Short mmCIF file of C-alpha atoms and ligand atoms in Angstrom, two decimals:
data_model
loop_
_atom_site.label_atom_id
_atom_site.label_comp_id
_atom_site.label_asym_id
_atom_site.label_seq_id
_atom_site.Cartn_x
_atom_site.Cartn_y
_atom_site.Cartn_z
CA MET A 22 -30.51 -100.57 16.91
CA PHE A 23 -28.90 -99.92 20.29
CA GLU A 24 -27.40 -102.83 22.18
CA LYS A 25 -27.54 -101.52 25.72
CA ILE A 26 -29.52 -98.59 27.09
CA LEU A 27 -28.74 -96.87 30.36
CA ILE A 28 -31.89 -95.46 31.93
CA ALA A 29 -31.00 -92.20 33.67
CA ASN A 30 -34.10 -92.05 35.81
CA ARG A 31 -36.06 -93.79 38.56
CA GLY A 32 -39.60 -94.74 39.55
CA GLU A 33 -42.38 -95.59 37.16
CA ILE A 34 -40.77 -93.98 34.10
CA ALA A 35 -37.56 -96.02 34.54
CA LEU A 36 -39.76 -99.11 34.56
CA ARG A 37 -41.70 -97.90 31.55
CA VAL A 38 -38.50 -97.46 29.51
CA LEU A 39 -37.18 -100.79 30.72
CA ARG A 40 -40.30 -102.54 29.42
CA ALA A 41 -39.87 -101.02 25.95
CA CYS A 42 -36.19 -102.07 25.91
CA LYS A 43 -37.07 -105.65 26.87
CA GLU A 44 -39.62 -105.86 24.08
CA LEU A 45 -37.02 -104.60 21.62
CA GLY A 46 -34.44 -107.09 22.92
CA ILE A 47 -32.12 -104.33 24.17
CA ALA A 48 -30.08 -104.88 27.35
CA THR A 49 -30.75 -102.40 30.17
CA VAL A 50 -28.71 -100.64 32.81
CA ALA A 51 -30.46 -99.11 35.81
CA VAL A 52 -28.79 -96.37 37.80
CA HIS A 53 -29.83 -95.54 41.32
CA SER A 54 -29.05 -93.45 44.35
CA THR A 55 -28.32 -95.13 47.67
CA ALA A 56 -31.95 -94.35 48.64
CA ASP A 57 -33.23 -96.40 45.68
CA ALA A 58 -31.17 -99.57 46.16
CA ASP A 59 -34.40 -101.59 46.63
CA ALA A 60 -36.29 -99.94 43.79
CA MET A 61 -38.17 -102.00 41.23
CA HIS A 62 -36.29 -100.56 38.23
CA VAL A 63 -33.04 -101.76 39.81
CA ARG A 64 -34.41 -105.26 40.36
CA LEU A 65 -35.73 -105.66 36.84
CA ALA A 66 -32.79 -104.25 34.88
CA ASP A 67 -30.05 -106.50 33.51
CA GLU A 68 -27.39 -104.50 35.34
CA SER A 69 -27.39 -101.68 37.86
CA VAL A 70 -24.95 -99.04 39.03
CA CYS A 71 -25.17 -96.92 42.18
CA ILE A 72 -24.45 -93.34 41.14
CA GLY A 73 -24.45 -91.49 44.43
CA PRO A 74 -26.20 -90.41 47.61
CA PRO A 75 -29.96 -89.63 47.82
CA ALA A 76 -30.00 -85.95 46.80
CA ALA A 77 -30.82 -85.77 43.07
CA ARG A 78 -27.99 -83.32 42.38
CA ASP A 79 -25.54 -85.94 43.65
CA SER A 80 -27.08 -88.88 41.80
CA TYR A 81 -29.73 -88.58 39.07
CA LEU A 82 -28.36 -85.16 38.04
CA ASN A 83 -24.74 -86.16 38.45
CA VAL A 84 -23.38 -86.12 34.89
CA PRO A 85 -19.84 -87.44 35.63
CA ALA A 86 -21.33 -90.37 37.57
CA LEU A 87 -23.71 -91.15 34.70
CA LEU A 88 -20.88 -91.02 32.17
CA ALA A 89 -18.82 -93.36 34.34
CA ALA A 90 -21.78 -95.74 34.55
CA CYS A 91 -22.03 -95.77 30.73
CA GLU A 92 -18.33 -96.43 30.51
CA ILE A 93 -18.32 -99.28 33.04
CA THR A 94 -21.31 -101.04 31.50
CA GLY A 95 -20.63 -100.27 27.85
CA ALA A 96 -24.05 -98.70 27.30
CA ASP A 97 -24.35 -97.17 23.83
CA ALA A 98 -27.40 -94.99 24.55
CA VAL A 99 -29.05 -93.14 27.43
CA HIS A 100 -32.78 -92.72 27.94
CA PRO A 101 -33.38 -89.75 30.25
CA GLY A 102 -37.11 -90.35 31.01
CA TYR A 103 -38.82 -87.13 32.13
CA GLY A 104 -37.59 -84.56 34.66
CA PHE A 105 -33.94 -84.78 35.84
CA LEU A 106 -31.65 -84.41 32.76
CA SER A 107 -34.31 -85.03 30.10
CA GLU A 108 -34.38 -81.42 28.90
CA ASN A 109 -30.75 -80.58 29.50
CA ALA A 110 -29.15 -79.75 26.13
CA ARG A 111 -25.67 -79.74 27.65
CA PHE A 112 -26.10 -83.31 28.89
CA ALA A 113 -27.18 -84.42 25.40
CA GLU A 114 -24.09 -82.75 23.91
CA ILE A 115 -21.72 -84.29 26.46
CA LEU A 116 -23.08 -87.75 25.68
CA GLU A 117 -22.60 -87.13 21.96
CA GLN A 118 -19.01 -86.08 22.60
CA HIS A 119 -18.50 -89.45 24.26
CA SER A 120 -20.13 -91.27 21.32
CA ILE A 121 -23.15 -92.25 23.40
CA HIS A 122 -26.60 -91.66 21.91
CA PHE A 123 -29.02 -89.43 23.77
CA ILE A 124 -32.56 -90.73 23.27
CA GLY A 125 -34.20 -87.39 22.70
CA PRO A 126 -34.23 -84.41 20.34
CA LYS A 127 -31.25 -82.57 18.89
CA PRO A 128 -29.58 -80.39 21.57
CA ALA A 129 -30.37 -77.20 19.60
CA HIS A 130 -34.10 -77.96 19.77
CA ILE A 131 -33.97 -78.75 23.49
CA ARG A 132 -32.25 -75.42 24.01
CA VAL A 133 -34.72 -73.37 21.95
CA MET A 134 -37.75 -74.91 23.63
CA GLY A 135 -36.18 -74.56 27.09
CA ASP A 136 -36.21 -70.80 26.75
CA LYS A 137 -39.85 -69.80 26.77
CA ILE A 138 -39.37 -66.60 24.81
CA GLU A 139 -37.28 -68.31 22.13
CA ALA A 140 -39.82 -71.12 22.05
CA LYS A 141 -42.68 -68.70 21.44
CA ARG A 142 -40.74 -66.91 18.71
CA THR A 143 -39.93 -70.22 17.04
CA ALA A 144 -43.54 -71.40 17.29
CA GLN A 145 -44.75 -68.17 15.72
CA ARG A 146 -42.22 -68.45 12.91
CA LEU A 147 -43.42 -72.00 12.25
CA GLY A 148 -47.03 -70.87 11.95
CA ILE A 149 -48.26 -72.00 15.36
CA PRO A 150 -50.68 -69.56 17.07
CA VAL A 151 -49.32 -68.10 20.35
CA VAL A 152 -50.77 -66.29 23.41
CA PRO A 153 -50.71 -62.51 22.94
CA GLY A 154 -47.93 -61.02 25.06
CA SER A 155 -44.65 -59.15 25.18
CA GLU A 156 -42.33 -59.70 22.19
CA GLY A 157 -39.51 -60.74 24.50
CA GLY A 158 -38.45 -60.25 28.11
CA VAL A 159 -39.62 -57.11 29.90
CA GLY A 160 -37.16 -54.68 31.45
CA SER A 161 -38.32 -51.89 33.75
CA ASP A 162 -41.69 -51.79 35.52
CA ALA A 163 -42.64 -48.81 33.36
CA GLU A 164 -41.97 -50.77 30.17
CA ALA A 165 -43.94 -53.71 31.57
CA LEU A 166 -46.87 -51.43 32.38
CA SER A 167 -47.05 -50.02 28.90
CA ILE A 168 -46.94 -53.51 27.37
CA ALA A 169 -49.53 -54.79 29.85
CA LYS A 170 -51.87 -51.94 28.92
CA SER A 171 -51.54 -52.76 25.26
CA ILE A 172 -52.31 -56.48 25.90
CA GLY A 173 -55.07 -55.60 28.37
CA PHE A 174 -55.46 -56.78 31.99
CA PRO A 175 -55.44 -59.35 33.51
CA VAL A 176 -51.86 -60.27 32.54
CA LEU A 177 -49.61 -63.12 33.60
CA VAL A 178 -45.96 -62.54 34.50
CA LYS A 179 -43.95 -65.63 33.53
CA ALA A 180 -40.31 -66.64 34.02
CA THR A 181 -38.33 -67.10 30.81
CA ALA A 182 -36.59 -70.11 32.34
CA GLY A 183 -39.87 -71.29 33.93
CA GLY A 184 -41.03 -74.81 34.59
CA GLY A 185 -43.34 -76.62 36.96
CA GLY A 186 -45.52 -73.56 37.33
CA ARG A 187 -42.83 -71.63 39.20
CA GLY A 188 -42.12 -67.96 38.61
CA MET A 189 -45.66 -67.30 37.45
CA LYS A 190 -47.82 -64.49 38.87
CA VAL A 191 -51.15 -63.00 37.79
CA ALA A 192 -51.69 -59.24 37.81
CA PRO A 193 -55.47 -58.73 37.66
CA THR A 194 -55.15 -54.95 37.45
CA GLU A 195 -52.62 -52.18 36.92
CA ASP A 196 -52.09 -51.73 40.70
CA ALA A 197 -51.00 -55.33 41.13
CA LEU A 198 -48.42 -55.33 38.33
CA SER A 199 -45.27 -54.16 40.08
CA ASN A 200 -45.87 -56.60 42.92
CA ALA A 201 -46.43 -59.48 40.50
CA LEU A 202 -43.24 -58.58 38.64
CA ALA A 203 -41.18 -58.49 41.83
CA THR A 204 -42.54 -61.81 43.13
CA ALA A 205 -42.16 -63.61 39.81
CA ARG A 206 -38.60 -62.32 39.41
CA ALA A 207 -37.63 -63.38 42.94
CA GLU A 208 -39.19 -66.82 42.49
CA ALA A 209 -37.50 -67.29 39.12
CA GLN A 210 -34.13 -66.23 40.50
CA ALA A 211 -34.45 -68.70 43.37
CA ALA A 212 -35.69 -71.60 41.23
CA PHE A 213 -33.74 -71.15 38.01
CA GLY A 214 -30.94 -68.68 38.79
CA ASN A 215 -32.38 -66.39 36.11
CA ASP A 216 -34.82 -63.59 36.91
CA ALA A 217 -35.87 -62.73 33.33
CA VAL A 218 -39.65 -62.52 32.93
CA TYR A 219 -42.14 -61.80 30.16
CA LEU A 220 -45.83 -60.97 29.94
CA GLU A 221 -48.78 -62.84 28.56
CA LYS A 222 -52.47 -62.19 28.33
CA TYR A 223 -54.03 -64.11 31.23
CA LEU A 224 -56.77 -66.33 29.91
CA THR A 225 -59.54 -66.70 32.47
CA ARG A 226 -61.22 -70.00 31.62
CA PRO A 227 -59.07 -71.86 29.09
CA ARG A 228 -58.47 -75.57 28.76
CA HIS A 229 -54.96 -77.01 28.57
CA ILE A 230 -54.74 -79.01 25.35
CA GLU A 231 -51.50 -80.56 24.14
CA ILE A 232 -50.53 -82.25 20.90
CA GLN A 233 -48.27 -85.31 20.90
CA VAL A 234 -45.73 -85.42 18.07
CA LEU A 235 -43.14 -87.86 16.77
CA GLY A 236 -40.42 -86.94 14.25
CA ASP A 237 -37.49 -88.69 12.60
CA GLY A 238 -35.14 -85.68 12.62
CA GLN A 239 -35.04 -85.60 8.83
CA GLY A 240 -38.24 -83.84 7.99
CA ARG A 241 -40.79 -86.53 8.65
CA ALA A 242 -43.19 -85.96 11.53
CA ILE A 243 -46.67 -86.97 12.55
CA HIS A 244 -49.07 -86.00 15.32
CA LEU A 245 -50.83 -88.46 17.60
CA GLY A 246 -53.73 -86.29 18.60
CA GLU A 247 -54.31 -84.31 21.74
CA ARG A 248 -54.59 -84.71 25.48
CA ASP A 249 -56.74 -82.52 27.72
CA CYS A 250 -54.79 -81.73 30.90
CA SER A 251 -56.99 -78.97 32.27
CA LEU A 252 -57.45 -80.48 35.72
CA GLN A 253 -54.52 -78.96 37.56
CA ARG A 254 -53.55 -77.90 41.04
CA ARG A 255 -50.89 -75.19 41.27
CA HIS A 256 -50.28 -75.59 37.51
CA GLN A 257 -49.54 -79.28 38.04
CA LYS A 258 -51.59 -81.75 36.04
CA ILE A 259 -53.37 -84.44 38.02
CA TRP A 260 -55.85 -85.88 35.48
CA GLU A 261 -55.36 -86.17 31.73
CA GLU A 262 -57.70 -87.48 29.09
CA ALA A 263 -58.06 -88.06 25.39
CA HIS A 264 -60.01 -87.12 23.49
CA SER A 265 -60.71 -83.75 25.02
CA PRO A 266 -64.41 -83.43 25.87
CA ALA A 267 -64.21 -79.94 24.31
CA LEU A 268 -62.97 -80.88 20.85
CA ASN A 269 -64.31 -82.71 17.83
CA ILE A 270 -62.13 -84.72 15.48
CA ALA A 271 -62.00 -81.94 12.87
CA ALA A 272 -60.55 -79.48 15.39
CA ILE A 273 -58.03 -82.08 16.62
CA ASN A 274 -56.88 -82.92 13.11
CA GLY A 275 -56.71 -79.21 12.26
CA ILE A 276 -54.36 -78.21 15.07
CA GLY A 277 -52.56 -81.56 14.77
CA ALA A 278 -51.77 -80.91 11.11
CA THR A 279 -50.45 -77.41 11.90
CA VAL A 280 -48.16 -78.80 14.59
CA ALA A 281 -46.98 -81.78 12.52
CA LYS A 282 -46.05 -79.45 9.66
CA ALA A 283 -44.10 -77.23 12.07
CA MET A 284 -42.21 -80.28 13.33
CA ARG A 285 -41.39 -81.33 9.76
CA ASP A 286 -40.04 -77.84 9.04
CA LEU A 287 -38.00 -77.96 12.24
CA GLU A 288 -36.72 -81.49 11.44
CA TYR A 289 -37.66 -82.44 14.96
CA LEU A 290 -36.36 -85.75 16.29
CA GLY A 291 -38.15 -87.98 18.77
CA VAL A 292 -41.27 -87.49 20.86
CA GLY A 293 -42.43 -84.07 21.95
CA THR A 294 -45.50 -82.26 23.17
CA VAL A 295 -46.71 -78.89 21.98
CA GLU A 296 -48.86 -77.32 24.69
CA PHE A 297 -51.72 -74.91 24.12
CA LEU A 298 -54.34 -73.07 26.05
CA TYR A 299 -57.70 -73.32 24.31
CA GLU A 300 -60.44 -70.77 24.79
CA ASP A 301 -63.45 -69.80 22.67
CA GLY A 302 -62.42 -72.06 19.83
CA GLU A 303 -58.85 -70.69 19.58
CA PHE A 304 -55.54 -72.41 20.36
CA TYR A 305 -52.68 -70.44 21.95
CA PHE A 306 -49.21 -72.02 22.19
CA ILE A 307 -47.62 -71.83 25.65
CA GLU A 308 -44.64 -74.16 25.47
CA MET A 309 -43.12 -77.31 24.03
CA ASN A 310 -41.78 -80.23 26.07
CA THR A 311 -38.96 -82.04 24.31
CA ARG A 312 -39.27 -85.39 26.09
CA ILE A 313 -41.67 -88.21 26.85
CA GLN A 314 -44.40 -86.94 29.17
CA VAL A 315 -45.94 -88.40 32.30
CA GLU A 316 -49.33 -88.57 30.57
CA HIS A 317 -48.19 -90.36 27.39
CA PRO A 318 -50.14 -93.59 28.18
CA VAL A 319 -53.41 -91.78 27.48
CA THR A 320 -52.34 -91.40 23.85
CA GLU A 321 -51.07 -94.97 23.72
CA ALA A 322 -54.47 -96.21 24.86
CA ILE A 323 -56.40 -94.52 22.05
CA THR A 324 -53.84 -95.15 19.26
CA ASP A 325 -52.26 -98.52 20.21
CA ILE A 326 -48.88 -96.94 19.42
CA ASP A 327 -46.08 -97.54 21.93
CA LEU A 328 -44.54 -94.08 22.20
CA VAL A 329 -41.41 -95.08 24.11
CA LEU A 330 -40.67 -97.88 21.67
CA GLU A 331 -41.10 -95.49 18.72
CA GLN A 332 -38.95 -92.92 20.53
CA ILE A 333 -36.12 -95.46 20.84
CA ARG A 334 -36.54 -96.53 17.20
CA VAL A 335 -36.24 -93.03 15.77
CA ALA A 336 -33.30 -92.22 18.07
CA ALA A 337 -31.49 -95.25 16.64
CA GLY A 338 -32.04 -93.85 13.15
CA GLY A 339 -34.28 -96.67 11.99
CA ASP A 340 -36.69 -96.24 9.11
CA PHE A 341 -39.63 -94.10 10.07
CA GLU A 342 -42.47 -96.31 9.05
CA LEU A 343 -45.41 -94.61 10.74
CA ARG A 344 -47.54 -92.45 8.48
CA GLN A 345 -50.18 -90.00 9.58
CA GLU A 346 -52.86 -92.28 8.13
CA ASP A 347 -51.60 -95.13 10.35
CA VAL A 348 -52.66 -93.17 13.44
CA LYS A 349 -56.22 -94.31 14.04
CA PHE A 350 -57.97 -93.01 17.12
CA HIS A 351 -60.46 -95.12 19.00
CA GLY A 352 -62.27 -94.92 22.35
CA HIS A 353 -61.45 -92.79 25.35
CA ALA A 354 -58.73 -92.86 28.04
CA ILE A 355 -58.21 -91.09 31.36
CA GLU A 356 -55.11 -91.02 33.54
CA CYS A 357 -55.09 -90.17 37.25
CA ARG A 358 -51.77 -89.36 38.91
CA ILE A 359 -51.91 -90.97 42.32
CA ASN A 360 -49.52 -89.09 44.57
CA ALA A 361 -48.34 -89.89 48.09
CA GLU A 362 -49.74 -86.68 49.54
CA HIS A 363 -51.99 -85.72 52.37
CA PRO A 364 -55.45 -85.51 50.78
CA GLN A 365 -56.22 -82.13 52.39
CA THR A 366 -52.93 -80.29 52.67
CA PHE A 367 -51.27 -81.99 49.67
CA ARG A 368 -48.12 -82.25 51.73
CA PRO A 369 -45.89 -85.14 50.54
CA SER A 370 -46.39 -88.29 52.56
CA PRO A 371 -43.32 -90.50 52.11
CA GLY A 372 -43.05 -93.76 54.05
CA LYS A 373 -43.65 -97.46 53.89
CA ILE A 374 -46.51 -98.92 51.86
CA VAL A 375 -47.87 -101.63 54.14
CA ALA A 376 -50.59 -102.84 51.78
CA TYR A 377 -50.67 -102.43 48.02
CA HIS A 378 -53.36 -103.77 45.75
CA PRO A 379 -53.68 -102.11 42.35
CA PRO A 380 -56.89 -102.56 40.37
CA GLY A 381 -57.05 -104.75 37.30
CA GLY A 382 -59.48 -105.98 34.70
CA LEU A 383 -60.34 -104.97 31.18
CA GLY A 384 -59.13 -101.52 30.14
CA VAL A 385 -57.09 -100.86 33.29
CA ARG A 386 -53.37 -100.07 33.14
CA ILE A 387 -51.15 -99.22 36.11
CA ASP A 388 -47.74 -97.64 35.57
CA SER A 389 -46.09 -97.74 38.96
CA ALA A 390 -42.87 -98.81 40.59
CA ALA A 391 -44.55 -99.34 43.96
CA TYR A 392 -45.00 -102.70 45.65
CA HIS A 393 -46.12 -104.18 48.93
CA GLY A 394 -43.53 -103.17 51.54
CA TYR A 395 -41.90 -100.50 49.36
CA THR A 396 -40.74 -97.37 51.17
CA ILE A 397 -41.35 -94.13 49.26
CA PRO A 398 -38.23 -92.05 49.85
CA PRO A 399 -38.65 -88.38 50.80
CA TYR A 400 -36.12 -87.11 48.26
CA TYR A 401 -38.02 -87.24 44.98
CA ASP A 402 -41.47 -86.51 43.53
CA SER A 403 -44.44 -88.04 45.28
CA LEU A 404 -45.93 -90.03 42.39
CA VAL A 405 -47.00 -93.49 43.58
CA GLY A 406 -48.39 -94.53 40.25
CA LYS A 407 -50.55 -93.69 37.29
CA LEU A 408 -53.91 -95.29 36.77
CA ILE A 409 -54.87 -95.27 33.10
CA VAL A 410 -58.33 -96.45 32.16
CA TYR A 411 -59.68 -97.08 28.68
CA GLY A 412 -63.26 -97.39 27.45
CA LYS A 413 -64.99 -97.48 24.07
CA THR A 414 -66.74 -94.25 25.02
CA ARG A 415 -66.09 -91.59 27.67
CA GLY A 416 -69.08 -92.93 29.60
CA GLU A 417 -67.66 -96.45 29.69
CA CYS A 418 -64.25 -95.06 30.63
CA LEU A 419 -65.68 -93.14 33.60
CA MET A 420 -67.68 -96.15 34.74
CA ARG A 421 -64.54 -98.28 34.70
CA LEU A 422 -62.44 -95.56 36.33
CA ARG A 423 -64.91 -95.30 39.24
CA ARG A 424 -64.67 -99.04 39.78
CA ALA A 425 -60.86 -99.07 39.47
CA LEU A 426 -60.40 -96.21 41.94
CA ASP A 427 -62.62 -97.96 44.48
CA GLU A 428 -60.56 -101.11 44.11
CA PHE A 429 -57.15 -99.44 44.55
CA VAL A 430 -55.56 -100.06 47.97
CA VAL A 431 -52.47 -98.15 49.10
CA ASP A 432 -52.06 -98.28 52.89
CA GLY A 433 -49.36 -96.84 55.11
CA VAL A 434 -49.03 -93.49 53.33
CA ASP A 435 -51.58 -90.82 52.49
CA THR A 436 -52.56 -90.64 48.84
CA THR A 437 -54.68 -88.53 46.54
CA LEU A 438 -57.00 -91.50 45.84
CA PRO A 439 -59.87 -89.97 47.90
CA LEU A 440 -59.73 -86.84 45.76
CA PHE A 441 -60.07 -88.84 42.53
CA ARG A 442 -62.92 -90.93 43.97
CA ARG A 443 -64.71 -87.66 44.61
CA LEU A 444 -63.86 -86.05 41.27
CA VAL A 445 -65.05 -88.99 39.22
CA ARG A 446 -68.51 -88.51 40.73
CA GLU A 447 -68.70 -84.71 40.17
CA LYS A 448 -71.24 -83.51 37.62
CA ASP A 449 -68.87 -81.09 35.82
CA ILE A 450 -66.29 -83.85 35.45
CA ILE A 451 -68.87 -86.33 34.22
CA ASP A 452 -70.08 -83.70 31.75
CA GLY A 453 -66.49 -82.87 30.74
CA ASP A 454 -67.23 -79.28 31.62
CA TYR A 455 -64.05 -77.97 33.27
CA HIS A 456 -61.12 -75.60 32.63
CA ILE A 457 -57.64 -75.00 34.13
CA HIS A 458 -58.97 -73.22 37.23
CA TRP A 459 -61.84 -75.63 37.87
CA LEU A 460 -59.99 -77.83 40.38
CA GLU A 461 -58.69 -74.95 42.49
CA ASP A 462 -62.18 -73.42 42.55
CA PHE A 463 -63.61 -76.79 43.54
CA LEU A 464 -61.08 -77.27 46.35
CA ALA A 465 -61.65 -73.74 47.64
CA LYS A 466 -65.41 -74.32 47.73
CA ASN A 467 -65.57 -77.89 49.00
CA GLY A 468 -62.26 -78.55 50.68
CA ALA A 469 -60.47 -81.73 49.75
CA PRO A 470 -62.19 -85.00 50.64
CA SER A 471 -60.58 -86.90 53.52
CA ALA A 472 -61.65 -90.45 52.70
P1 ADP B 774 -44.59 -74.45 33.26
O1 ADP B 774 -43.48 -74.72 32.28
O2 ADP B 774 -44.11 -73.75 34.49
O3 ADP B 774 -45.43 -75.64 33.54
P2 ADP B 774 -46.54 -73.38 31.32
O4 ADP B 774 -46.26 -72.25 30.43
O5 ADP B 774 -46.57 -74.75 30.72
O6 ADP B 774 -45.50 -73.34 32.55
O7 ADP B 774 -47.90 -73.16 32.06
C1 ADP B 774 -48.37 -74.03 33.07
C2 ADP B 774 -49.84 -73.80 33.35
O8 ADP B 774 -50.03 -72.41 33.75
C3 ADP B 774 -50.75 -73.97 32.16
O9 ADP B 774 -51.13 -75.32 31.98
C4 ADP B 774 -51.91 -73.09 32.58
O10 ADP B 774 -52.67 -73.74 33.57
C5 ADP B 774 -51.25 -71.91 33.25
N1 ADP B 774 -50.99 -70.81 32.28
C6 ADP B 774 -49.88 -70.62 31.54
N2 ADP B 774 -49.99 -69.53 30.74
C7 ADP B 774 -51.22 -69.01 30.98
C8 ADP B 774 -51.95 -67.85 30.47
N3 ADP B 774 -51.44 -67.05 29.55
N4 ADP B 774 -53.20 -67.64 30.96
C9 ADP B 774 -53.73 -68.45 31.91
N5 ADP B 774 -53.09 -69.53 32.43
C10 ADP B 774 -51.86 -69.81 31.98
#
């Protein structure tokens, strides 16, 4: 097992990793920018190192500074969390070259899954169903048009290097295609420095269903069921739940088994998530995330398996003791991502939290690095915390979630709490009857609630 882990992240996920390390008896090193000197992860870690000024490229993305921090503290492994360097194959390789373990998959797998076209090809080769689309990147507009016609409109133009919903444009009809291509290319160039795009059939009312996997890198892998992340705004998830209201256990185990087998064939190491769109009873692969995800607590709630702890164990090369039959699902869990954003405009609302009272009680988990008097810096994402609620049934979970949301106090900054208080009382949500465009339709029709 590792002796000292450096956590190359901040906020709630740094805290989450720190907790797993403490339980495993592993010493921790926090790194932080000058803007995060007062952050909770810094206070709770055994040691901390300032790695640069506020801008992420100068601190949390600063590889030489992170290497120096490992060197100074003698850390033998790095946990990258999510975002920042978590899906950077080069970073994983550099660590290896310095004899420091990267707690994540093999660099080759990070690289394959980071290129959406390669990822789709690999998925297909491994027997995972994919969204119909172009075989690879599309060149000229004329070529794109002929491919689009063969797929059938509407089509979605997507950036090969995409992420976070950027570089994605819908072309409802033939006339709109060249415009969609140009916009997606420009957006992709600006965001990723790579303007390659490809085409996919645009599904009109799918759900976003993802399968959690865990592998030992030597051909053993299991799945831990699915999460339904269909409630999204601008392709960003805001509410995740398990089980999906749209699936029965046979369907979950069916797609889970397909994915677990693919991960065994790939000799995948660590935690990962294989993402699908699901429409009319069919699953279509869209991408794989090769890291721990924001919404992992939902799976932890219904399996009682600590994913970060298992992730650290397999990275250290320990015996892989979990078997598929050890994964026993029970109950229902929902996560709400509470962001510091204006409830109507969704503009980030950094600033000082003057009152903070998170809910508690049976079945309520809060993953947050916020505290009374904490100032949310303007430089990073706007997540204040995740509220994860568990119940024996979906009904009990919703009942508890309603209560927990009403109890949650965050004053001094705007948050998305009013939106969730409204959503949890909506009939479609209560019925579990929603898809990936539901939230945007709802906001367009009703506006966002103000309080
Ligand atoms: P990113 O890496 O940018 O997040 P994804 O490929 O994971 O991109 O897609 C993000 C979201 O975009 C999905 O959850 C879904 O809402 C939407 N999306 C992606 N592909 C399609 C498609 N073919 N049809 C309809 N919606 C899609």
